[in-house]
Amino acid sequence: MLFQQVLNGLTNGSLYALMAVGVTMVYKSLGMLNFAHGDTMMVGTFITLTFIQMGVPFYLAVLFGTACAAVLGFLLERIILRKVKFSSFVNLLIATVGVSYVLRNTGMVIWGTSPQLFPSMFPETLIKIGNFNITPQSIGIILISLAIITGLHLFFTRVKVGKCMQLASSDAEGAAMMGVNVAYMRFLTFGISAGLAAVAGIMIAPLTYARVDMSATIGMKAFAAAILGGIGNLWGALLGGVILGIVEAVGAAYISTAYRDAFSFIILFIVLFVKPTGLLNKKIENKL
Amino acid sequence: MRKCLAWGMAILSAITLIGCGSNASSATTGAAAGQSSSTTDNGASTPASGDAFTLGLICPLSGSSAVSGQILKNATEMAVNEINAAGGINGSIQIVLAEVDDEGVPATSVTAMQKLVEQDKVNVVIGSQASSCTLANMEITKAAKIPQITPASSNVAVTQAGNPYIYQMTATDELHMRNVMKYMAEENGAKTFAILYESSDFGTGGYKIAGNVCADYNLEMVANEVYNAGDTDFSVVLGKMQQANPDFFIFWGYHTEVAMICKQMQQYGISYPIIGQGYNSPELTNLGGAAVEGIMIDTAFDAANPDEKVQEFDKKYTELYGEGYDQNAPQSYDAVYVIKDAVERCIADGKDYKDGEVLNEYIGSTTWDGVTGVTTFDENGRMEKELLIITIENGEHKIVKN
């Protein structure tokens, strides 16, 4: 049962990680949490679903949905955040909270409040290894998430645009002096982050149905995972997500399913108490 | 940096709290939003005069439960219009309907009920929908000695408080649970069961009832598992229930999770008879597909029932108001006829039906064969009825036990 639960935890954990990566990217570039991240995921998922219902082939619909979410991310940055950015970061935070509510309620008007069935891209038959049941879905989700995060890492370390984005987020002024268009890099960051959210949503929806309030729990877990691993750190997001997933699954199995969500936040508090910057971040020096 | 994080965490926790509160109601508020403006307080028609009999109807016609309230109103009006068109109660007494909106809010329902009693001078009241409203406003009818029938409030507390003027014409969770156990024990020879319930008042209430009444049917609870609304992975709870190897599963939860649980049971190859309550919704088959085939549901009413009265009601209601009603519609409809029957028996015995105490006695001794089957009340005013058990076959409802 332990192995089975660890596997379940890994599946959920890699989804949390994928969401957390988006949160962490935006945090690094703008120094704030994007509270509309979960709802961007919801919108991307529903746009994909709408395309599927219109008869667009599945993978094409996924591509369209992800692209639409990325465009939403671009628009969010260009129209709202760029205007607010010149005031304090608190205003930025509240602006994203506002966007989150607008997206969710618009979603309710367009797609209704009842959950909808979302087709899975994986076969439903179980793979049996000894006593263990593994769904192709779990394996698929874990591999895709890992591939995306590794790909992102390569993009940030090997590709020129990626390196520029990295530079712009760690030292905006320095990057601008080197001739990097910092505003454009932020714009890209938002788009990629939103696209990632849509991919996560498309993988979550077959498990949970597509529902307009799907961001409520998964969005929170994404923040928790990002902070747990050390916010601003790509691998930290992965580690945080996986830890949350496994703690939840094992806690649910051996203690009580009713407190599943509580376990992830308890572990977050413990980690922040011991290591306030998160698992993978270095200690912050107090600059005077 | 630290400051940013502190702010972030503060907002994070705030949103979590908001999220908890709003999720539960979002489904109904969204659906109700479109309807809520259509009706507000319709007010009373002319007060009772001469040989008229005034029937008060109290239900939510605005606010988040407006859709449910509208169903009560439709069905009640349908019955009243039928009776009036046929000449009225006893062929001569026209029913005057006085309607008030309680918004689904207990405080409002008390004022609304006061209006019915003091201004409209009602002889009898049907309502309200929410148990919390009925619990609050039934004190007014009790003080005024006016009989009140709720066709929708299912909380056992309504008829537990010893109020002689309240009648509960809807199945309580205890009635549902007893019906489920009786059927499984007596007709399927089951000895053990495992229960899976939602961690809400509804779910935990069902679990407690199951523990209290199972001995009456020689059933043993071998496993009990709980889940939260919105959970997506049921492998743990299903695994534990399978290990206990009961004769059948009882589910006490809503359709979204139940459909998902059935899918995962199919995936893991876990197969047990499933019966329960709460998940009777057209959405169940949309979400569950083939996985919910064969699942059994305990219900007071189902339009698939081939019974003549049910089919006639279904035809009349959908013609007038369109599809999409729940069991509260036939229950409200039957409630009007229960009142009509009581008044007629009153007149036949030469008693004054306008005396609340007298009418109350006659309602208490009701045996009315209506759309929802034969209705009788126990000494607390709680409905006694054999409920239906339905199953899903090829995506359609099918009656298993009538």
Coordinates of C-alpha atoms in Angstrom, one line a residue, chain B residues 102-375:
Chain B
D102 CA -38.7 33.7 2.6
E103 CA -35.4 34.0 0.5
G104 CA -34.2 30.8 2.2
V105 CA -33.2 33.0 5.2
P106 CA -34.6 31.8 8.6
A107 CA -35.0 35.4 9.9
T108 CA -36.9 36.5 6.7
S109 CA -39.0 33.3 6.9
V110 CA -40.3 34.3 10.3
T111 CA -41.5 37.7 9.1
A112 CA -42.9 36.2 6.0
M113 CA -44.8 33.6 8.1
Q114 CA -46.1 36.4 10.3
K115 CA -47.5 38.1 7.3
L116 CA -49.3 34.9 6.2
V117 CA -50.8 34.3 9.6
E118 CA -51.7 37.9 10.6
Q119 CA -52.6 39.6 7.3
D120 CA -53.6 36.8 5.0
K121 CA -55.3 34.8 7.8
V122 CA -54.4 31.5 6.3
N123 CA -56.1 28.3 7.3
V124 CA -53.1 26.1 6.5
V125 CA -49.5 26.6 5.4
I126 CA -47.3 24.7 2.9
G127 CA -43.6 25.3 3.3
S128 CA -40.8 26.1 3.7
Q129 CA -38.0 24.6 1.6
A130 CA -34.9 24.9 3.8
S131 CA -35.0 23.0 7.1
S132 CA -33.5 26.0 8.9
C133 CA -36.4 28.2 7.7
T134 CA -39.0 25.6 8.6
L135 CA -37.5 25.2 12.1
A136 CA -37.7 28.9 12.6
N137 CA -41.1 29.7 11.1
M138 CA -43.0 26.7 12.5
E139 CA -43.1 28.4 15.9
I140 CA -45.4 31.0 14.4
T141 CA -47.9 28.5 13.1
K142 CA -47.7 26.6 16.3
A143 CA -48.6 29.6 18.4
A144 CA -51.4 30.5 16.0
K145 CA -52.6 26.8 16.0
I146 CA -52.4 26.5 12.2
P147 CA -51.3 23.2 10.6
Q148 CA -48.2 23.4 8.5
I149 CA -46.9 20.8 6.0
T150 CA -43.4 21.1 4.7
P151 CA -42.9 19.2 1.4
A152 CA -39.1 19.7 1.4
S153 CA -37.4 20.2 4.7
S154 CA -35.8 16.8 5.5
N155 CA -34.0 17.5 8.7
V156 CA -35.2 15.2 11.5
A157 CA -35.2 18.1 14.0
V158 CA -38.3 19.5 12.3
T159 CA -40.5 16.7 13.7
Q160 CA -38.4 16.0 16.7
A161 CA -39.3 19.1 18.7
G162 CA -42.8 17.9 19.6
N163 CA -44.7 20.6 17.6
P164 CA -48.1 19.1 17.0
Y165 CA -48.9 21.4 14.1
I166 CA -46.0 20.5 11.8
Y167 CA -46.0 17.7 9.2
Q168 CA -43.0 16.6 7.3
M169 CA -44.1 15.3 3.9
T170 CA -40.7 14.4 2.7
A171 CA -38.4 11.5 3.4
T172 CA -35.9 12.1 6.2
D173 CA -32.5 10.7 6.0
E174 CA -33.5 8.1 8.6
L175 CA -36.4 6.9 6.4
H176 CA -34.0 6.7 3.4
M177 CA -31.5 4.7 5.4
R178 CA -34.0 2.3 6.9
N179 CA -35.5 1.8 3.4
V180 CA -32.0 1.0 2.0
M181 CA -31.2 -1.5 4.8
K182 CA -34.6 -3.2 4.7
Y183 CA -34.3 -3.7 1.0
M184 CA -30.7 -5.1 1.1
A185 CA -31.3 -7.2 4.2
E186 CA -34.7 -8.6 3.4
E187 CA -34.7 -8.9 -0.3
N188 CA -31.0 -9.5 -1.0
G189 CA -30.0 -11.4 2.2
A190 CA -27.2 -9.1 2.9
K191 CA -25.5 -9.4 6.3
T192 CA -22.6 -6.8 6.2
F193 CA -22.0 -3.5 4.6
A194 CA -19.4 -0.8 4.2
I195 CA -20.4 2.9 4.1
L196 CA -18.6 5.7 2.3
Y197 CA -19.9 9.2 3.1
E198 CA -19.0 12.8 2.6
S199 CA -17.6 14.8 5.5
S200 CA -20.5 17.2 5.4
D201 CA -23.6 17.4 7.8
F202 CA -25.5 15.4 5.3
G203 CA -22.8 12.6 5.0
T204 CA -21.9 12.3 8.6
G205 CA -25.6 12.4 9.5
G206 CA -26.1 9.4 7.2
Y207 CA -23.2 7.6 8.8
K208 CA -24.6 8.1 12.3
I209 CA -28.0 6.9 11.3
A210 CA -26.5 3.8 9.7
G211 CA -24.7 3.0 12.9
N212 CA -27.9 3.5 14.9
V213 CA -30.4 1.5 12.8
C214 CA -28.3 -1.3 11.2
A215 CA -28.9 -3.6 14.1
D216 CA -32.7 -3.4 13.4
Y217 CA -32.1 -5.2 10.1
N218 CA -29.4 -7.6 11.4
L219 CA -26.8 -5.8 9.4
E220 CA -23.2 -5.3 10.5
M221 CA -21.1 -2.2 9.5
V222 CA -17.7 -3.7 8.7
A223 CA -16.0 -0.5 7.3
N224 CA -16.8 3.2 7.3
E225 CA -14.8 5.7 5.2
V226 CA -15.1 9.4 4.7
Y227 CA -14.1 11.7 1.9
N228 CA -14.2 15.5 1.4
A229 CA -16.2 17.2 -1.3
G230 CA -13.8 17.8 -4.2
D231 CA -11.6 14.8 -3.5
T232 CA -10.3 13.1 -6.6
D233 CA -8.4 10.1 -5.5
F234 CA -10.4 7.4 -3.8
S235 CA -8.0 4.5 -4.1
V236 CA -7.3 4.5 -0.4
V237 CA -10.8 4.4 0.9
L238 CA -11.9 1.9 -1.8
G239 CA -9.0 -0.3 -0.9
K240 CA -9.9 -0.3 2.8
M241 CA -13.6 -1.0 2.0
Q242 CA -12.6 -3.9 -0.3
Q243 CA -10.4 -5.4 2.4
A244 CA -13.4 -5.6 4.7
N245 CA -15.3 -7.5 2.0
P246 CA -18.8 -6.5 2.8
D247 CA -22.0 -7.7 1.1
F248 CA -22.7 -4.3 -0.3
F249 CA -21.6 -0.6 -0.2
I250 CA -23.7 2.3 1.0
F251 CA -22.8 5.7 -0.5
W252 CA -24.1 8.9 1.2
G253 CA -22.8 11.8 -0.9
Y254 CA -23.4 13.9 -4.0
H255 CA -23.2 12.9 -7.7
T256 CA -19.9 14.6 -8.6
E257 CA -17.8 12.5 -6.3
V258 CA -20.0 9.4 -6.6
A259 CA -19.5 9.3 -10.3
M260 CA -15.8 9.6 -9.8
I261 CA -15.8 6.9 -7.2
C262 CA -17.7 4.5 -9.5
K263 CA -15.1 5.2 -12.3
Q264 CA -12.2 4.4 -10.0
M265 CA -14.0 1.2 -8.7
Q266 CA -14.3 0.1 -12.3
Q267 CA -10.6 1.0 -12.9
Y268 CA -9.4 -1.0 -9.9
G269 CA -11.8 -3.9 -10.6
I270 CA -13.7 -3.4 -7.3
S271 CA -17.2 -4.7 -7.8
Y272 CA -19.9 -4.5 -5.1
P273 CA -23.6 -3.7 -5.2
I274 CA -23.9 0.1 -4.4
I275 CA -26.9 1.7 -2.9
G276 CA -27.4 5.0 -1.2
Q277 CA -28.8 8.5 -1.4
G278 CA -27.9 12.1 -2.3
Y279 CA -26.5 11.5 -5.8
N280 CA -29.8 11.2 -7.7
S281 CA -29.1 13.7 -10.5
P282 CA -29.2 13.6 -14.3
E283 CA -25.5 14.7 -14.1
L284 CA -24.6 11.3 -12.5
T285 CA -24.9 9.5 -15.8
N286 CA -23.3 12.3 -17.7
L287 CA -20.2 12.2 -15.5
G288 CA -20.1 8.5 -14.7
G289 CA -21.1 7.0 -18.0
A290 CA -20.8 3.2 -18.0
A291 CA -19.2 3.2 -14.5
V292 CA -22.5 4.1 -12.8
E293 CA -24.5 1.3 -14.6
G294 CA -26.3 -0.8 -12.0
I295 CA -25.8 1.7 -9.1
M296 CA -29.0 1.9 -6.9
I297 CA -30.6 5.0 -5.5
D298 CA -33.1 5.4 -2.8
T299 CA -35.7 8.1 -3.7
A300 CA -39.2 9.2 -2.8
F301 CA -40.1 9.8 -6.5
D302 CA -38.9 9.1 -9.9
A303 CA -40.5 10.0 -13.2
A304 CA -39.5 6.6 -14.6
N305 CA -42.1 5.0 -12.4
P306 CA -44.7 3.5 -14.8
D307 CA -47.4 4.2 -12.2
E308 CA -50.3 6.0 -13.9
K309 CA -50.4 8.9 -11.4
V310 CA -46.7 9.5 -11.7
Q311 CA -46.9 9.5 -15.5
E312 CA -49.9 11.9 -15.5
F313 CA -48.1 14.2 -13.1
D314 CA -44.9 14.2 -15.1
K315 CA -46.8 15.0 -18.3
K316 CA -48.9 17.8 -16.7
Y317 CA -45.9 19.4 -14.9
T318 CA -43.5 19.4 -17.9
E319 CA -46.2 20.7 -20.1
L320 CA -46.8 23.7 -17.8
Y321 CA -43.3 24.5 -16.5
G322 CA -40.9 22.5 -18.5
E323 CA -38.5 19.7 -17.4
G324 CA -36.2 19.7 -14.5
Y325 CA -38.1 19.3 -11.3
D326 CA -37.2 17.2 -8.2
Q327 CA -39.1 15.1 -5.7
N328 CA -40.3 18.3 -3.9
A329 CA -42.7 19.0 -6.8
P330 CA -44.8 15.9 -6.5
Q331 CA -44.6 16.2 -2.7
S332 CA -45.9 19.8 -2.8
Y333 CA -48.6 18.7 -5.2
D334 CA -49.6 15.8 -2.9
A335 CA -49.5 18.2 0.1
V336 CA -52.3 20.3 -1.4
Y337 CA -54.4 17.1 -1.9
V338 CA -53.7 15.9 1.6
I339 CA -55.2 19.3 2.8
K340 CA -58.1 19.0 0.5
D341 CA -58.8 15.4 1.7
A342 CA -58.6 16.6 5.4
V343 CA -61.0 19.4 4.8
E344 CA -63.5 17.2 3.1
R345 CA -63.4 14.6 5.9
C346 CA -63.8 17.5 8.3
I347 CA -67.0 18.6 6.5
A348 CA -68.3 15.1 6.2
D349 CA -68.1 14.8 10.0
G350 CA -69.8 18.1 10.4
K351 CA -66.8 19.8 12.0
D352 CA -65.5 23.3 11.5
Y353 CA -62.6 23.1 9.1
K354 CA -61.6 26.7 9.8
D355 CA -60.7 25.7 13.4
G356 CA -56.9 25.0 13.2
E357 CA -57.1 22.5 16.0
V358 CA -59.8 20.4 14.3
L359 CA -58.1 20.6 10.9
N360 CA -54.9 19.5 12.5
E361 CA -56.4 16.4 13.9
Y362 CA -57.8 15.4 10.4
I363 CA -54.4 16.1 8.7
G364 CA -52.8 13.9 11.3
S365 CA -55.0 11.0 10.5
T366 CA -54.4 11.3 6.7
T367 CA -54.1 8.2 4.4
W368 CA -53.8 9.7 1.0
D369 CA -52.9 7.7 -2.1
G370 CA -51.2 10.3 -4.3
V371 CA -48.4 10.8 -6.9
T372 CA -45.7 9.9 -4.3
G373 CA -47.5 6.8 -3.1
V374 CA -49.6 6.4 0.1
T375 CA -48.9 9.1 2.6

